[in-house]
PDB file of C-alpha atoms (C1' of nucleotides) in Angstrom:
ATOM      1  CA  UNK A  15     -24.143   5.239 -17.623  1.00 51.00           C
ATOM      2  CA  UNK A  16     -26.291   2.390 -16.570  1.00 50.00           C
ATOM      3  CA  UNK A  17     -27.066  -0.840 -18.325  1.00 54.00           C
ATOM      4  CA  UNK A  18     -28.420   0.095 -21.690  1.00 62.00           C
ATOM      5  CA  UNK A  19     -29.421  -1.730 -24.818  1.00 74.00           C
ATOM      6  CA  UNK A  20     -26.812  -2.138 -27.516  1.00 81.00           C
ATOM      7  CA  UNK A  21     -28.417   0.739 -29.387  1.00 86.00           C
ATOM      8  CA  UNK A  22     -27.843   3.077 -26.468  1.00 88.00           C
ATOM      9  CA  UNK A  23     -24.310   1.876 -25.955  1.00 89.00           C
ATOM     10  CA  UNK A  24     -23.571   2.472 -29.615  1.00 90.00           C
ATOM     11  CA  UNK A  25     -24.951   5.988 -29.296  1.00 92.00           C
ATOM     12  CA  UNK A  26     -22.950   6.797 -26.188  1.00 91.00           C
ATOM     13  CA  UNK A  27     -19.836   5.405 -27.825  1.00 91.00           C
ATOM     14  CA  UNK A  28     -20.328   7.646 -30.838  1.00 93.00           C
ATOM     15  CA  UNK A  29     -20.998  10.735 -28.749  1.00 94.00           C
ATOM     16  CA  UNK A  30     -17.836  10.051 -26.794  1.00 93.00           C
ATOM     17  CA  UNK A  31     -15.897  10.201 -30.051  1.00 93.00           C
ATOM     18  CA  UNK A  32     -16.997  13.750 -30.849  1.00 95.00           C
ATOM     19  CA  UNK A  33     -13.830  15.891 -30.606  1.00 94.00           C
ATOM     20  CA  UNK A  34     -13.733  19.022 -28.507  1.00 95.00           C
ATOM     21  CA  UNK A  35     -14.687  22.152 -30.398  1.00 95.00           C
ATOM     22  CA  UNK A  36     -16.898  20.184 -32.800  1.00 95.00           C
ATOM     23  CA  UNK A  37     -20.552  19.261 -32.799  1.00 95.00           C
ATOM     24  CA  UNK A  38     -22.588  16.444 -34.327  1.00 95.00           C
ATOM     25  CA  UNK A  39     -26.233  16.274 -35.296  1.00 95.00           C
ATOM     26  CA  UNK A  40     -28.638  13.698 -33.950  1.00 94.00           C
ATOM     27  CA  UNK A  41     -29.000  12.082 -37.346  1.00 92.00           C
ATOM     28  CA  UNK A  42     -25.247  11.978 -37.753  1.00 94.00           C
ATOM     29  CA  UNK A  43     -24.790  10.252 -34.423  1.00 94.00           C
ATOM     30  CA  UNK A  44     -27.528   7.790 -35.297  1.00 93.00           C
ATOM     31  CA  UNK A  45     -25.905   6.932 -38.628  1.00 92.00           C
ATOM     32  CA  UNK A  46     -22.435   6.684 -37.090  1.00 92.00           C
ATOM     33  CA  UNK A  47     -23.908   4.355 -34.486  1.00 91.00           C
ATOM     34  CA  UNK A  48     -25.261   2.000 -37.096  1.00 89.00           C
ATOM     35  CA  UNK A  49     -28.914   3.017 -36.815  1.00 89.00           C
ATOM     36  CA  UNK A  50     -29.550   5.530 -39.631  1.00 88.00           C
ATOM     37  CA  UNK A  51     -32.869   7.310 -39.385  1.00 87.00           C
ATOM     38  CA  UNK A  52     -33.144   6.742 -35.667  1.00 90.00           C
ATOM     39  CA  UNK A  53     -32.286  10.282 -34.709  1.00 92.00           C
ATOM     40  CA  UNK A  54     -35.147  10.166 -32.285  1.00 90.00           C
ATOM     41  CA  UNK A  55     -33.544   7.375 -30.338  1.00 90.00           C
ATOM     42  CA  UNK A  56     -30.384   9.443 -30.042  1.00 92.00           C
ATOM     43  CA  UNK A  57     -32.300  12.205 -28.350  1.00 89.00           C
ATOM     44  CA  UNK A  58     -34.082   9.716 -26.160  1.00 87.00           C
ATOM     45  CA  UNK A  59     -30.844   7.994 -25.234  1.00 89.00           C
ATOM     46  CA  UNK A  60     -29.249  11.271 -24.190  1.00 88.00           C
ATOM     47  CA  UNK A  61     -32.348  12.214 -22.270  1.00 85.00           C
ATOM     48  CA  UNK A  62     -32.028   8.972 -20.376  1.00 81.00           C
ATOM     49  CA  UNK A  63     -28.526   9.868 -19.229  1.00 78.00           C
ATOM     50  CA  UNK A  64     -27.988  10.646 -15.585  1.00 67.00           C
ATOM     51  CA  UNK A  65     -26.932  14.103 -14.472  1.00 65.00           C
ATOM     52  CA  UNK A  66     -23.563  12.632 -13.634  1.00 65.00           C
ATOM     53  CA  UNK A  67     -22.219  11.383 -16.906  1.00 78.00           C
ATOM     54  CA  UNK A  68     -18.978  11.453 -18.831  1.00 85.00           C
ATOM     55  CA  UNK A  69     -20.778  11.657 -22.144  1.00 90.00           C
ATOM     56  CA  UNK A  70     -20.343  15.057 -23.842  1.00 92.00           C
ATOM     57  CA  UNK A  71     -24.034  15.409 -24.641  1.00 91.00           C
ATOM     58  CA  UNK A  72     -23.613  19.141 -25.139  1.00 92.00           C
ATOM     59  CA  UNK A  73     -21.827  18.471 -28.431  1.00 95.00           C
ATOM     60  CA  UNK A  74     -24.977  17.024 -29.943  1.00 95.00           C
ATOM     61  CA  UNK A  75     -27.303  19.504 -31.643  1.00 94.00           C
ATOM     62  CA  UNK A  76     -30.128  19.196 -34.139  1.00 93.00           C
ATOM     63  CA  UNK A  77     -29.803  19.325 -37.933  1.00 93.00           C
ATOM     64  CA  UNK A  78     -30.254  23.109 -37.904  1.00 92.00           C
ATOM     65  CA  UNK A  79     -27.246  23.597 -35.663  1.00 92.00           C
ATOM     66  CA  UNK A  80     -29.525  24.740 -32.869  1.00 91.00           C
ATOM     67  CA  UNK A  81     -29.919  23.418 -29.362  1.00 90.00           C
ATOM     68  CA  UNK A  82     -32.966  21.260 -28.856  1.00 85.00           C
ATOM     69  CA  UNK A  83     -34.691  21.845 -25.595  1.00 76.00           C
ATOM     70  CA  UNK A  84     -35.915  19.124 -23.337  1.00 73.00           C
ATOM     71  CA  UNK A  85     -39.232  18.899 -21.574  1.00 64.00           C
ATOM     72  CA  UNK A  86     -38.644  21.914 -19.363  1.00 61.00           C
ATOM     73  CA  UNK A  87     -35.020  22.783 -18.788  1.00 66.00           C
ATOM     74  CA  UNK A  88     -34.053  26.124 -20.216  1.00 68.00           C
ATOM     75  CA  UNK A  89     -31.086  26.311 -17.852  1.00 75.00           C
ATOM     76  CA  UNK A  90     -29.680  23.120 -19.320  1.00 78.00           C
ATOM     77  CA  UNK A  91     -30.020  24.701 -22.732  1.00 83.00           C
ATOM     78  CA  UNK A  92     -28.001  27.698 -21.601  1.00 88.00           C
ATOM     79  CA  UNK A  93     -25.397  25.473 -20.026  1.00 88.00           C
ATOM     80  CA  UNK A  94     -24.990  23.514 -23.221  1.00 90.00           C
ATOM     81  CA  UNK A  95     -24.470  26.724 -25.137  1.00 92.00           C
ATOM     82  CA  UNK A  96     -21.943  27.990 -22.607  1.00 93.00           C
ATOM     83  CA  UNK A  97     -19.962  24.769 -22.727  1.00 93.00           C
ATOM     84  CA  UNK A  98     -19.790  24.847 -26.500  1.00 94.00           C
ATOM     85  CA  UNK A  99     -18.693  28.470 -26.579  1.00 95.00           C
ATOM     86  CA  UNK A 100     -16.035  27.606 -24.014  1.00 96.00           C
ATOM     87  CA  UNK A 101     -14.717  25.032 -26.490  1.00 96.00           C
ATOM     88  CA  UNK A 102     -14.549  27.549 -29.297  1.00 96.00           C
ATOM     89  CA  UNK A 103     -17.854  26.849 -30.999  1.00 96.00           C
ATOM     90  CA  UNK A 104     -19.515  30.018 -32.300  1.00 95.00           C
ATOM     91  CA  UNK A 105     -23.194  30.834 -32.378  1.00 94.00           C
ATOM     92  CA  UNK A 106     -24.912  33.017 -34.939  1.00 92.00           C
ATOM     93  CA  UNK A 107     -27.238  35.825 -33.977  1.00 88.00           C
ATOM     94  CA  UNK A 108     -30.133  33.447 -34.392  1.00 87.00           C
ATOM     95  CA  UNK A 109     -28.533  31.193 -31.792  1.00 88.00           C
ATOM     96  CA  UNK A 110     -27.479  28.596 -34.310  1.00 92.00           C
ATOM     97  CA  UNK A 111     -24.096  26.984 -35.012  1.00 94.00           C
ATOM     98  CA  UNK A 112     -22.650  27.247 -38.559  1.00 94.00           C
ATOM     99  CA  UNK A 113     -22.388  23.504 -39.128  1.00 93.00           C
ATOM    100  CA  UNK A 114     -20.245  24.103 -42.198  1.00 91.00           C
ATOM    101  CA  UNK A 115     -17.372  25.017 -39.889  1.00 93.00           C
ATOM    102  CA  UNK A 116     -18.091  23.209 -36.650  1.00 95.00           C
ATOM    103  CA  UNK A 117     -19.727  19.955 -37.623  1.00 94.00           C
ATOM    104  CA  UNK A 118     -17.752  16.839 -36.798  1.00 94.00           C
ATOM    105  CA  UNK A 119     -16.679  15.080 -39.994  1.00 89.00           C
ATOM    106  CA  UNK A 120     -17.068  11.355 -39.432  1.00 78.00           C
ATOM    107  CA  UNK A 121     -16.344  10.357 -43.010  1.00 60.00           C
ATOM    108  CA  UNK A 122     -12.968  12.055 -43.020  1.00 50.00           C
TER     109      UNK A 122
ATOM    110  C1'  DC B   8     -50.021  -7.255 -26.879  1.00 60.00           C
ATOM    111  C1'  DC B   9     -51.646  -2.410 -28.058  1.00 60.00           C
ATOM    112  C1'  DA B  10     -51.373   2.705 -27.941  1.00 60.00           C
ATOM    113  C1'  DC B  11     -48.914   6.705 -27.026  1.00 60.00           C
ATOM    114  C1'  DT B  12     -44.863   9.535 -26.220  1.00 60.00           C
ATOM    115  C1'  DG B  13     -40.284  11.501 -27.000  1.00 60.00           C
ATOM    116  C1'  DA B  14     -33.214  16.230 -26.916  1.00 60.00           C
ATOM    117  C1'  DC B  15     -35.227  14.378 -34.281  1.00 60.00           C
ATOM    118  C1'  DG B  16     -34.588  14.062 -39.650  1.00 60.00           C
ATOM    119  C1'  DA B  17     -35.900  14.237 -44.264  1.00 60.00           C
ATOM    120  C1'  DG B  18     -39.245  14.990 -47.742  1.00 60.00           C
ATOM    121  C1'  DT B  19     -43.191  17.566 -49.732  1.00 60.00           C
ATOM    122  C1'  DG B  20     -46.407  21.537 -50.677  1.00 60.00           C
TER     123       DG B  20
ATOM    124  C1'  DG C   5     -39.416  29.824 -43.908  1.00 60.00           C
ATOM    125  C1'  DC C   6     -43.760  27.258 -42.077  1.00 60.00           C
ATOM    126  C1'  DA C   7     -46.961  23.225 -41.571  1.00 60.00           C
ATOM    127  C1'  DC C   8     -47.693  18.466 -42.208  1.00 60.00           C
ATOM    128  C1'  DT C   9     -46.461  13.342 -42.654  1.00 60.00           C
ATOM    129  C1'  DC C  10     -43.835   9.281 -42.051  1.00 60.00           C
ATOM    130  C1'  DG C  11     -40.014   6.582 -40.158  1.00 60.00           C
ATOM    131  C1'  DC C  12     -36.976   5.317 -36.143  1.00 60.00           C
ATOM    132  C1'  DC C  13     -37.114   2.334 -31.583  1.00 60.00           C
ATOM    133  C1'  DA C  14     -37.064   2.217 -26.349  1.00 60.00           C
ATOM    134  C1'  DG C  15     -40.069   3.120 -22.285  1.00 60.00           C
ATOM    135  C1'  DT C  16     -44.295   3.318 -19.992  1.00 60.00           C
ATOM    136  C1'  DG C  17     -49.243   2.407 -18.769  1.00 60.00           C
TER     137       DG C  17
END
DNA sequence: CCACTGACGAGTG
DNA sequence: GCACTCGCCAGTG
């Protein structure tokens, strides 16, 4: 990642803590990063990531357990889904993840 | 400095 | 479940 504000760094740090096989919501990442309510900034921060990054951005989904799509990258959406399935995360018929079973519990 | 935009969330009707 | 509103804050023109 490149030089980012402390907010971005906090977000990247949190995303890096998401364990394999689990997912976190944007709001959850924002709260865990010390900026509750700034879910939007989480999405923006991830969007600002380079293609070559060590941050597991694919483990971040929206509050509905669905994959949010970017400006115009359906392929990236598919890739994210594939990566998650490869880690053991299941998708419902509606293409959503049952957060009750796969959401990362920060307050454990 | 001001206005607008953007991988979103939560609340309300 | 759908449509609408407000709040978040960094980037850009």
